[in-house]
Amino acid sequence: MIESFIVQAFLASAGLAIITAPLGCLVVWNRMAYFGEAIAHAGLMGVALSLAFRVNMTVSVLLVALAAAIFVLALSRQRLVPIDSVLGLLHHGTLSLGIIATGALTGPSVDLRSYLFGDIYAIAPGDLYWLAATGAFVLGALFVLWQPLLRVAVHAELAAAEGVPRHRVRAAFIILMALAVALAIKFVGILLAVAFLIVPAVAARPFSSTPERMVAIAMAIAVAAVAAGLYGSWTWDLPGGPSIVLAMALAATGSLIWVGISKTR
Amino acid sequence: MQHLSASCDAHPQPALRAEALLSAEGLYFSRSGRNILTGVSLDIVAGETLTLIGPNGAGKTTLVRLLLGLDVPDKGIIRRRPGLTIGYVPQRFDLDPALPMTVDRFLGLGLGSAGTPSAIASTLAEVGASGVATQQLASLSGGELQRVLLARALMRKPQILVLDEPVQGVDYLGEAELYALIGNLRDERGFAVLMVSHDLHVVMGSSDRVLCLNRHICCSGVPTAVARHPEYERLFGRRLASAFAVYEHNHDHAHDLAGDTVIPSPDPASIPADVPASSKSHAARDDKDAAQ
């Protein structure tokens, strides 16, 4: 007999995967995986603020993630140091700040593990409604903005020369991405949140000939990995979120190995 | 008629034409305390080919970016005719291989109802790239990619086609073909061409006007006069020599370029500076202007 918390965990993870898959494709196309990591790690600060001031955690994580995104954009205006190094600085800096702030604001008794790794089995029905509402918003916004988002990903300057307001499109994308990361943190934790975005996209790339197909395949792979991960977690008593991410990672690794083999043949 | 200015700074900029599709007046642009453009004015009218030449760092690409609206000038005005559509062929196009994109999907991207399969197929045929319609963008050769980018620009039915060093990554034969293609398309469709080029052969052969830029406009005019002069062979005869022979002049001194390469003595009067590059296209344009 299937327990209801397993069903809830499946609904939450599969819903999250469907929301994050298209954003993850855009993240991969725009080479923004590091950017996602940086804003996810900044999310710990949001956790600290939420615990200290008893505000909704998704909202506080979202606000901190957006602040981190603005900070990254400000730091990337200089040209002495490449952006990936700036992101490395930010990602460790915000993580350290978050750990210190959590301790200082809430006392040493708080166990950070559930925020770093999440607990997919601790989902309340209210979380599912929240996920559904935010997910509908994110997917709706992506549907409306899809063409300009894609044009900016293909060639930002060509798109701008053709009249796409690239800065506004990019800002909208960053907001959606911060929203997805904040959602993912709630379910799979800070350290694994970005995996939900990029790993299914990586797994889908070798089988995709158009951007939309890549999104569809990434969604399918992600939902399959959620099912496989939860099955493994249930069968062998493994932690839920990491099992799902491991299943995604195995799919991505397999798909990249397949490309390597089929190229050399 | 445009003249080869005998000197750069001594002469005021020619008045901008009222019928211009796109004009720029007194553009200044600096970055990190370095002046990249100082007081640049230009205009472009329907059907003409205007080529920007100049040494590396002269601000050619910056000027194009300002005209396209990708950057904002520190000072100066850019006027576009209302409803103007510009087709842009960028200098570099490094599609991330992680983004799967077929040629036909790329051509229709963001065009809405104008991007029908038949419009895509006929534009690809026009640029001689029908064979690549279903291929991945990332798999194209340099020459194929240039034609596809040209097709993308044409899909928008531009009044001005802007090309920044359009032949990068294209072999010599492909280069000549590409320029001929651009010229033919211009004659058929009647758009204006604004081009950045390093290749003086092309400048001489296919431009109506040449604008030599080195942060300011050094000189501008009809290229024929240059091409007819015996000095031309010496300076520009060999393709490789051209890039260096001309560009290593000190453009900061106004008379160097004009004196040494454009209207060299002993007998500047014998050079018919007013003969247009292609009389036919000029005559056609004059007729059109007269009719307006």
Coordinates of C-alpha atoms in Angstrom, one line a residue:
Chain A
M1 CA 0.0 0.0 0.0
I2 CA 1.3 3.4 -1.0
E3 CA 1.5 5.8 1.9
S4 CA 0.0 9.3 1.4
F5 CA 3.3 11.0 2.2
I6 CA 4.9 9.2 -0.7
V7 CA 2.2 10.4 -3.0
Q8 CA 2.7 13.9 -1.7
A9 CA 6.4 13.7 -2.1
F10 CA 5.9 12.5 -5.7
L11 CA 3.4 15.2 -6.5
A12 CA 5.7 17.9 -5.1
S13 CA 8.9 16.7 -6.7
A14 CA 7.2 16.0 -10.1
G15 CA 5.5 19.4 -10.0
L16 CA 8.8 21.1 -9.1
A17 CA 10.6 19.2 -11.9
I18 CA 8.0 20.3 -14.5
I19 CA 8.4 24.0 -13.4
T20 CA 12.2 23.9 -13.3
A21 CA 12.8 22.0 -16.5
P22 CA 12.2 24.8 -18.9
L23 CA 14.0 27.3 -16.7
G24 CA 16.9 24.9 -16.5
C25 CA 17.1 24.7 -20.3
L26 CA 17.4 28.5 -20.4
V27 CA 20.0 28.4 -17.6
V28 CA 22.1 26.0 -19.6
W29 CA 21.7 27.9 -22.9
N30 CA 22.6 31.2 -21.2
R31 CA 25.5 29.5 -19.3
M32 CA 24.1 30.6 -16.0
A33 CA 24.4 27.5 -13.9
Y34 CA 26.9 29.2 -11.6
F35 CA 24.6 32.1 -11.3
G36 CA 21.9 29.7 -10.1
E37 CA 24.2 28.2 -7.6
A38 CA 25.2 31.6 -6.2
I39 CA 21.6 32.7 -5.7
A40 CA 20.7 29.3 -4.2
H41 CA 23.5 29.5 -1.7
A42 CA 22.4 33.0 -0.8
G43 CA 19.1 31.4 0.0
L44 CA 20.5 30.2 3.4
M45 CA 20.4 33.9 4.4
G46 CA 16.7 33.8 3.5
V47 CA 16.2 30.8 5.7
A48 CA 17.9 32.6 8.6
L49 CA 15.7 35.7 8.2
S50 CA 12.6 33.5 8.0
L51 CA 13.5 31.7 11.2
A52 CA 14.4 34.9 13.0
F53 CA 11.4 37.0 12.0
R54 CA 8.9 34.2 11.4
V55 CA 8.1 35.2 7.9
N56 CA 7.2 32.8 5.0
M57 CA 10.4 31.0 4.0
T58 CA 9.7 30.9 0.3
V59 CA 9.1 34.7 0.3
S60 CA 12.2 35.5 2.3
V61 CA 14.4 33.1 0.3
L62 CA 13.0 34.7 -2.9
L63 CA 13.8 38.2 -1.7
V64 CA 17.4 37.2 -0.7
A65 CA 17.9 35.4 -4.0
L66 CA 16.8 38.5 -5.9
A67 CA 19.1 40.7 -3.9
A68 CA 21.9 38.2 -4.6
A69 CA 21.1 38.4 -8.3
I70 CA 21.2 42.2 -8.3
F71 CA 24.5 42.0 -6.4
V72 CA 25.9 39.7 -9.1
L73 CA 24.8 42.0 -11.9
A74 CA 26.4 44.9 -10.1
L75 CA 29.7 43.0 -9.6
S76 CA 29.7 41.8 -13.2
R77 CA 30.0 45.4 -14.5
Q78 CA 33.7 45.3 -13.9
R79 CA 35.8 43.5 -16.5
L80 CA 39.0 42.7 -14.6
V81 CA 37.8 39.4 -13.2
P82 CA 35.7 36.9 -15.1
I83 CA 32.1 36.4 -14.0
D84 CA 32.6 32.8 -13.0
S85 CA 35.2 33.9 -10.4
V86 CA 32.8 36.6 -9.1
L87 CA 30.1 34.0 -8.8
G88 CA 32.5 31.7 -6.9
L89 CA 33.2 34.5 -4.5
L90 CA 29.6 35.3 -4.0
H91 CA 28.5 31.7 -3.7
H92 CA 30.9 30.9 -0.8
G93 CA 30.5 34.3 0.7
T94 CA 26.7 34.1 0.9
L95 CA 26.8 30.5 2.2
S96 CA 29.2 31.5 5.0
L97 CA 27.0 34.6 5.8
G98 CA 23.9 32.4 5.9
I99 CA 25.5 29.9 8.3
I100 CA 26.7 32.7 10.6
A101 CA 23.3 34.5 10.4
T102 CA 21.4 31.3 11.1
G103 CA 23.4 30.7 14.2
A104 CA 23.3 34.3 15.3
L105 CA 19.6 34.9 14.7
T106 CA 18.2 31.6 15.8
G107 CA 20.8 30.1 18.2
P108 CA 23.0 27.1 17.7
S109 CA 20.2 24.6 18.2
V110 CA 18.8 24.9 14.7
D111 CA 19.8 21.9 12.6
L112 CA 20.9 23.3 9.2
R113 CA 20.8 19.9 7.5
S114 CA 17.1 20.1 6.5
Y115 CA 17.7 23.4 4.8
L116 CA 20.9 22.4 3.1
F117 CA 19.5 19.0 1.9
G118 CA 15.8 19.5 2.2
D119 CA 13.2 16.9 3.3
I120 CA 10.9 15.9 0.5
Y121 CA 8.9 13.7 2.9
A122 CA 8.1 16.6 5.2
I123 CA 5.7 18.2 2.7
A124 CA 2.4 19.6 4.0
P125 CA -0.7 19.8 1.8
G126 CA -0.5 23.6 2.0
D127 CA 3.0 23.4 0.4
L128 CA 1.4 21.7 -2.6
Y129 CA -1.1 24.5 -3.1
W130 CA 1.8 27.0 -2.9
L131 CA 3.8 25.0 -5.4
A132 CA 0.8 24.8 -7.7
A133 CA 0.1 28.5 -7.6
T134 CA 3.7 29.6 -8.0
G135 CA 4.2 26.9 -10.7
A136 CA 1.2 28.2 -12.7
F137 CA 2.6 31.7 -12.5
V138 CA 6.2 30.6 -13.6
L139 CA 5.0 28.4 -16.4
G140 CA 2.5 31.1 -17.6
A141 CA 5.2 33.8 -17.6
L142 CA 7.6 31.4 -19.5
F143 CA 4.9 30.7 -22.1
V144 CA 4.3 34.4 -22.7
L145 CA 8.0 35.3 -22.7
W146 CA 9.3 32.3 -24.5
Q147 CA 10.1 33.8 -27.9
P148 CA 12.0 36.8 -26.5
L149 CA 13.8 34.6 -23.9
L150 CA 14.8 32.3 -26.7
R151 CA 16.0 35.1 -29.0
V152 CA 18.1 36.6 -26.2
A153 CA 19.6 33.1 -25.5
V154 CA 20.4 32.6 -29.2
H155 CA 22.1 36.0 -29.6
A156 CA 21.5 38.8 -27.2
E157 CA 22.8 41.6 -29.5
L158 CA 20.9 40.3 -32.6
A159 CA 17.8 40.2 -30.5
A160 CA 18.3 43.7 -29.2
A161 CA 19.1 45.1 -32.7
E162 CA 15.8 43.5 -33.8
G163 CA 14.0 45.3 -31.0
V164 CA 13.8 42.8 -28.2
P165 CA 14.1 44.7 -24.9
R166 CA 16.9 42.4 -23.8
H167 CA 17.6 43.9 -20.4
R168 CA 14.0 43.6 -19.3
V169 CA 13.7 40.1 -20.7
R170 CA 16.8 39.1 -18.8
A171 CA 15.5 40.7 -15.6
A172 CA 12.3 38.8 -16.0
F173 CA 14.2 35.6 -16.5
I174 CA 16.3 36.2 -13.4
I175 CA 13.2 36.8 -11.3
L176 CA 11.6 33.6 -12.6
M177 CA 14.8 31.7 -11.9
A178 CA 15.0 33.1 -8.3
L179 CA 11.4 32.0 -7.8
A180 CA 12.1 28.5 -9.1
V181 CA 15.3 28.3 -6.9
A182 CA 13.3 29.5 -3.9
L183 CA 10.7 26.8 -4.5
A184 CA 13.3 24.1 -5.1
I185 CA 15.1 25.0 -1.8
K186 CA 11.9 24.3 0.1
F187 CA 11.7 20.8 -1.3
V188 CA 15.3 19.6 -1.9
G189 CA 17.4 22.1 0.0
I190 CA 19.9 24.7 -0.8
L191 CA 22.7 22.4 -2.0
L192 CA 20.6 20.4 -4.4
A193 CA 18.1 23.1 -5.6
V194 CA 20.0 24.0 -8.8
A195 CA 20.3 20.3 -9.8
F196 CA 16.5 20.3 -10.5
L197 CA 17.1 23.1 -13.0
I198 CA 20.2 22.0 -14.9
V199 CA 20.6 18.3 -14.6
P200 CA 17.4 17.3 -16.6
A201 CA 18.3 19.9 -19.2
V202 CA 21.8 18.4 -19.6
A203 CA 20.2 14.9 -19.8
A204 CA 17.8 16.0 -22.5
R205 CA 20.3 17.9 -24.8
P206 CA 21.6 14.9 -26.8
F207 CA 18.1 13.9 -27.8
S208 CA 16.9 17.3 -28.8
S209 CA 16.8 19.0 -32.2
T210 CA 14.8 22.1 -31.2
P211 CA 14.6 24.1 -28.0
E212 CA 11.0 23.1 -27.3
R213 CA 11.8 19.5 -27.7
M214 CA 14.6 19.9 -25.3
V215 CA 12.2 21.4 -22.7
A216 CA 9.7 18.5 -23.2
I217 CA 12.4 15.8 -23.0
A218 CA 13.9 17.5 -19.9
M219 CA 10.5 17.5 -18.2
A220 CA 9.9 13.8 -19.1
I221 CA 13.4 12.8 -17.8
A222 CA 12.9 14.8 -14.7
V223 CA 9.6 13.2 -13.8
A224 CA 10.9 9.8 -14.6
A225 CA 13.9 10.5 -12.3
V226 CA 11.6 11.7 -9.6
A227 CA 9.7 8.3 -9.8
A228 CA 12.9 6.3 -9.9
G229 CA 14.5 8.3 -7.1
L230 CA 11.5 8.0 -4.8
Y231 CA 11.1 4.3 -5.6
G232 CA 14.8 3.8 -4.7
S233 CA 14.4 5.9 -1.6
W234 CA 11.4 3.9 -0.4
T235 CA 12.9 0.5 -1.3
W236 CA 16.3 1.0 0.2
D237 CA 15.4 3.6 2.9
L238 CA 17.5 6.4 1.3
P239 CA 17.0 10.2 1.7
G240 CA 14.4 11.4 -0.8
G241 CA 15.8 14.5 -2.4
P242 CA 19.3 13.2 -2.9
S243 CA 17.9 10.0 -4.4
I244 CA 15.9 12.0 -7.0
V245 CA 18.9 14.2 -7.9
L246 CA 21.1 11.1 -8.1
A247 CA 18.6 9.5 -10.6
M248 CA 18.7 12.7 -12.6
A249 CA 22.5 12.8 -12.5
L250 CA 22.7 9.1 -13.7
A251 CA 20.3 9.9 -16.6
A252 CA 22.5 12.9 -17.5
T253 CA 25.7 11.0 -17.3
G254 CA 24.3 8.1 -19.3
S255 CA 23.1 10.5 -22.0
L256 CA 26.5 12.3 -22.2
I257 CA 28.3 9.0 -22.4
W258 CA 25.9 7.9 -25.1
V259 CA 26.8 11.0 -27.1
G260 CA 30.5 10.3 -26.7
I261 CA 30.1 6.7 -27.9
S262 CA 27.9 7.5 -30.8
K263 CA 30.3 10.3 -31.9
T264 CA 33.4 8.0 -32.0
R265 CA 31.6 5.2 -33.8
Chain B
M1 CA 27.2 64.5 -55.0
Q2 CA 29.7 63.4 -52.4
H3 CA 33.3 64.5 -52.7
L4 CA 36.4 63.1 -51.4
S5 CA 37.3 65.6 -48.8
A6 CA 40.8 66.8 -49.4
S7 CA 41.2 67.1 -45.6
C8 CA 39.3 65.7 -42.8
D9 CA 39.0 68.2 -40.0
A10 CA 39.3 71.3 -42.1
H11 CA 36.1 70.7 -43.9
P12 CA 32.8 70.8 -42.0
Q13 CA 30.6 67.6 -42.2
P14 CA 28.4 67.6 -45.2
A15 CA 24.8 68.5 -44.5
L16 CA 22.7 65.5 -43.6
R17 CA 20.1 64.7 -46.3
A18 CA 16.5 65.1 -45.5
E19 CA 15.5 61.8 -47.2
A20 CA 17.9 59.8 -45.1
L21 CA 16.6 56.6 -43.6
L22 CA 19.0 56.8 -40.8
S23 CA 21.2 59.7 -39.7
A24 CA 23.6 60.4 -36.9
E25 CA 24.8 63.8 -35.9
G26 CA 27.7 64.7 -33.8
L27 CA 28.1 61.3 -32.0
Y28 CA 30.5 61.2 -29.1
F29 CA 31.2 58.0 -27.2
S30 CA 33.8 57.1 -24.7
R31 CA 34.5 54.2 -22.5
S32 CA 36.9 53.9 -19.5
G33 CA 38.0 57.5 -20.1
R34 CA 39.0 56.7 -23.7
N35 CA 37.4 58.5 -26.5
I36 CA 36.1 56.1 -29.1
L37 CA 34.1 58.4 -31.3
T38 CA 34.3 62.1 -31.4
G39 CA 31.8 64.1 -33.4
V40 CA 30.8 61.5 -36.0
S41 CA 28.0 62.4 -38.4
L42 CA 26.7 60.3 -41.2
D43 CA 23.5 59.5 -43.1
I44 CA 22.3 56.7 -45.3
V45 CA 19.6 56.9 -48.0
A46 CA 17.6 54.2 -49.7
G47 CA 19.4 51.9 -52.1
E48 CA 23.0 53.1 -51.4
T49 CA 25.9 51.1 -50.0
L50 CA 27.9 52.9 -47.4
T51 CA 31.1 51.2 -46.2
L52 CA 32.9 52.0 -43.0
I53 CA 36.7 51.4 -43.2
G54 CA 39.4 52.3 -40.7
P55 CA 42.1 50.7 -38.5
N56 CA 41.5 48.4 -35.6
G57 CA 40.2 50.5 -32.7
A58 CA 38.9 53.2 -35.0
G59 CA 35.4 52.8 -33.5
K60 CA 33.7 51.1 -36.5
T61 CA 31.9 48.5 -34.5
T62 CA 31.1 51.1 -31.8
L63 CA 29.5 53.3 -34.4
V64 CA 27.4 50.4 -35.8
R65 CA 26.3 49.6 -32.3
L66 CA 25.2 53.1 -31.7
L67 CA 23.3 53.2 -35.0
L68 CA 21.6 49.9 -34.0
G69 CA 20.6 51.2 -30.6
L70 CA 22.8 48.6 -28.8
D71 CA 24.7 51.4 -27.0
V72 CA 23.7 55.0 -26.2
P73 CA 26.0 57.8 -27.3
D74 CA 27.3 60.2 -24.7
K75 CA 26.4 63.0 -27.0
G76 CA 24.8 63.4 -30.4
I77 CA 21.5 62.5 -32.1
I78 CA 20.5 59.4 -34.0
R79 CA 17.4 59.8 -36.2
R80 CA 15.6 56.9 -37.7
R81 CA 12.8 57.3 -40.2
P82 CA 9.6 56.2 -38.4
G83 CA 8.9 52.5 -38.9
L84 CA 12.4 51.8 -40.1
T85 CA 13.3 48.2 -40.1
I86 CA 17.0 47.3 -39.9
G87 CA 18.3 43.9 -40.7
Y88 CA 21.5 43.1 -38.8
V89 CA 24.2 40.6 -39.6
P90 CA 26.4 40.5 -36.5
Q91 CA 30.2 40.1 -36.6
R92 CA 30.3 37.1 -34.4
F93 CA 27.7 34.5 -33.9
D94 CA 28.8 31.9 -31.3
L95 CA 25.7 29.9 -30.6
D96 CA 26.2 27.8 -27.5
P97 CA 26.1 24.2 -28.6
A98 CA 23.9 23.4 -25.7
L99 CA 21.1 25.2 -27.5
P100 CA 19.6 23.0 -30.2
M101 CA 18.4 25.1 -33.1
T102 CA 17.7 24.2 -36.6
V103 CA 18.2 26.7 -39.4
D104 CA 14.5 27.0 -40.4
R105 CA 13.4 27.4 -36.7
F106 CA 16.0 30.1 -36.3
L107 CA 14.8 32.0 -39.4
G108 CA 11.2 32.0 -38.2
L109 CA 12.1 32.8 -34.6
G110 CA 10.1 35.8 -33.3
L111 CA 8.6 36.6 -36.7
G112 CA 5.1 35.4 -35.9
S113 CA 3.0 35.1 -39.0
A114 CA 5.7 36.4 -41.3
G115 CA 7.8 33.3 -40.6
T116 CA 5.9 30.9 -42.7
P117 CA 7.6 27.8 -44.0
S118 CA 7.3 29.0 -47.6
A119 CA 8.8 32.4 -46.7
I120 CA 11.7 30.7 -44.9
A121 CA 12.3 28.4 -47.9
S122 CA 12.2 31.2 -50.5
T123 CA 14.6 33.4 -48.4
L124 CA 17.0 30.5 -48.0
A125 CA 16.9 29.9 -51.7
E126 CA 17.6 33.6 -52.3
V127 CA 20.8 33.4 -50.3
G128 CA 21.7 30.1 -51.9
A129 CA 21.4 28.1 -48.7
S130 CA 18.4 25.9 -49.4
G131 CA 20.3 22.7 -48.5
V132 CA 20.8 23.6 -44.8
A133 CA 17.2 24.3 -43.8
T134 CA 16.9 21.3 -41.4
Q135 CA 20.5 21.4 -40.2
Q136 CA 21.6 22.5 -36.8
L137 CA 22.9 26.1 -36.7
A138 CA 25.9 25.0 -34.7
S139 CA 26.9 22.5 -37.4
L140 CA 27.2 25.1 -40.2
S141 CA 30.4 26.2 -41.9
G142 CA 31.4 29.8 -41.7
G143 CA 30.1 30.5 -45.2
E144 CA 26.8 28.7 -44.6
L145 CA 26.3 30.5 -41.3
Q146 CA 26.9 33.9 -43.0
R147 CA 24.2 33.1 -45.6
V148 CA 21.8 32.0 -42.9
L149 CA 22.4 35.2 -40.9
L150 CA 21.8 37.2 -44.1
A151 CA 18.6 35.3 -44.6
R152 CA 17.5 36.0 -41.0
A153 CA 18.1 39.7 -41.7
L154 CA 16.2 39.5 -45.0
M155 CA 13.2 37.8 -43.4
R156 CA 12.5 41.1 -41.6
K157 CA 12.2 42.9 -45.0
P158 CA 14.7 45.6 -43.9
Q159 CA 15.1 49.0 -45.4
I160 CA 18.7 49.0 -44.2
L161 CA 20.9 45.9 -44.0
V162 CA 23.8 46.4 -41.5
L163 CA 26.7 44.0 -41.9
D164 CA 29.7 44.1 -39.5
E165 CA 32.7 42.4 -41.2
P166 CA 30.4 40.1 -43.0
V167 CA 33.1 37.8 -44.4
Q168 CA 34.9 36.7 -41.3
G169 CA 35.5 32.9 -41.4
V170 CA 34.7 32.8 -45.1
D171 CA 37.3 31.7 -47.7
Y172 CA 38.4 34.1 -50.4
L173 CA 36.1 32.7 -53.1
G174 CA 33.2 32.6 -50.8
E175 CA 33.9 36.2 -49.8
A176 CA 33.6 37.4 -53.4
E177 CA 30.4 35.4 -53.9
L178 CA 28.9 36.8 -50.6
Y179 CA 29.5 40.4 -51.6
A180 CA 28.1 39.8 -55.1
L181 CA 25.0 38.2 -53.4
I182 CA 24.6 41.2 -51.1
G183 CA 24.9 43.6 -54.1
N184 CA 22.3 41.6 -56.1
L185 CA 19.9 41.5 -53.2
R186 CA 20.3 45.2 -52.7
D187 CA 19.5 45.9 -56.4
E188 CA 16.5 43.6 -56.3
R189 CA 15.0 44.7 -53.0
G190 CA 16.2 48.3 -52.9
F191 CA 17.4 48.3 -49.4
A192 CA 20.4 50.4 -48.3
V193 CA 23.6 48.6 -47.1
L194 CA 25.8 49.8 -44.2
M195 CA 28.8 47.6 -44.0
V196 CA 32.0 47.5 -42.0
S197 CA 34.8 46.1 -44.0
H198 CA 38.5 45.5 -43.9
D199 CA 38.7 44.5 -47.5
L200 CA 39.5 47.5 -49.7
H201 CA 38.9 45.6 -52.9
V202 CA 35.3 45.2 -51.9
V203 CA 35.1 48.8 -50.8
M204 CA 36.3 49.9 -54.2
G205 CA 34.1 47.6 -56.2
S206 CA 30.8 47.7 -54.5
S207 CA 30.3 50.8 -52.4
D208 CA 28.6 54.0 -53.4
R209 CA 30.3 55.8 -50.6
V210 CA 33.2 55.1 -48.3
L211 CA 33.6 56.6 -44.9
C212 CA 37.0 56.3 -43.4
L213 CA 36.8 56.4 -39.6
N214 CA 39.5 56.9 -37.0
R215 CA 37.5 58.0 -34.0
H216 CA 36.5 60.9 -36.2
I217 CA 35.6 60.7 -39.8
C218 CA 38.8 61.1 -41.7
C219 CA 37.3 61.4 -45.1
S220 CA 34.3 60.2 -47.0
G221 CA 33.4 60.0 -50.6
V222 CA 33.0 58.0 -53.8
P223 CA 35.6 55.2 -54.1
T224 CA 36.1 55.4 -57.8
A225 CA 38.6 58.2 -57.7
V226 CA 40.8 56.1 -55.5
A227 CA 40.5 53.0 -57.6
R228 CA 41.5 54.8 -60.8
H229 CA 44.7 56.2 -59.5
P230 CA 48.0 54.5 -60.2
E231 CA 48.8 54.7 -56.6
Y232 CA 45.9 52.4 -55.9
E233 CA 47.7 49.5 -57.5
R234 CA 50.8 50.1 -55.5
L235 CA 48.9 50.5 -52.2
F236 CA 46.0 48.2 -52.6
G237 CA 47.1 45.8 -55.4
R238 CA 48.0 43.0 -53.1
R239 CA 45.3 42.0 -50.8
L240 CA 47.4 41.6 -47.8
A241 CA 49.3 44.7 -48.3
S242 CA 46.1 46.7 -48.3
A243 CA 45.3 46.1 -44.8
F244 CA 48.6 47.3 -43.6
A245 CA 49.6 49.9 -46.2
V246 CA 46.6 52.1 -45.6
Y247 CA 45.8 51.4 -42.0
E248 CA 49.2 52.1 -40.6
H249 CA 49.1 55.7 -41.6
N250 CA 48.8 58.1 -38.8
H251 CA 45.1 58.9 -39.1
D252 CA 45.4 61.5 -36.4
H253 CA 47.0 63.7 -38.9
A254 CA 44.3 64.7 -41.3
H255 CA 46.4 65.1 -44.4
D256 CA 48.2 61.8 -44.3
L257 CA 45.4 59.6 -45.6
A258 CA 44.0 62.1 -48.1
G259 CA 47.4 63.2 -49.3
D260 CA 49.1 59.8 -49.5
T261 CA 46.3 57.5 -50.6
V262 CA 43.2 59.3 -51.6
I263 CA 44.2 62.2 -53.8
P264 CA 47.9 61.9 -54.2
S265 CA 49.8 64.5 -56.1
P266 CA 51.2 65.2 -58.7
D267 CA 47.9 65.8 -60.4
P268 CA 44.8 65.6 -58.3
A269 CA 42.8 67.6 -60.8
S270 CA 42.9 64.7 -63.3
I271 CA 41.0 62.5 -60.9
P272 CA 37.3 62.6 -61.5
A273 CA 36.1 62.6 -57.9
D274 CA 32.5 63.0 -58.9
V275 CA 32.1 59.9 -60.9
P276 CA 29.9 57.5 -58.9
A277 CA 31.0 54.0 -58.2
S278 CA 28.2 52.5 -60.2
S279 CA 26.6 55.0 -62.5
K280 CA 23.6 52.8 -63.0
S281 CA 22.5 52.6 -59.4
H282 CA 23.2 56.2 -58.9
A283 CA 21.1 57.2 -61.9
A284 CA 18.3 55.0 -60.7
R285 CA 18.5 56.6 -57.3
D286 CA 18.5 60.1 -58.7
D287 CA 15.4 59.3 -60.8
K288 CA 13.7 58.0 -57.7
D289 CA 14.7 61.1 -55.7
A290 CA 13.4 63.3 -58.5
A291 CA 10.1 61.4 -58.5
Q292 CA 9.6 61.9 -54.8

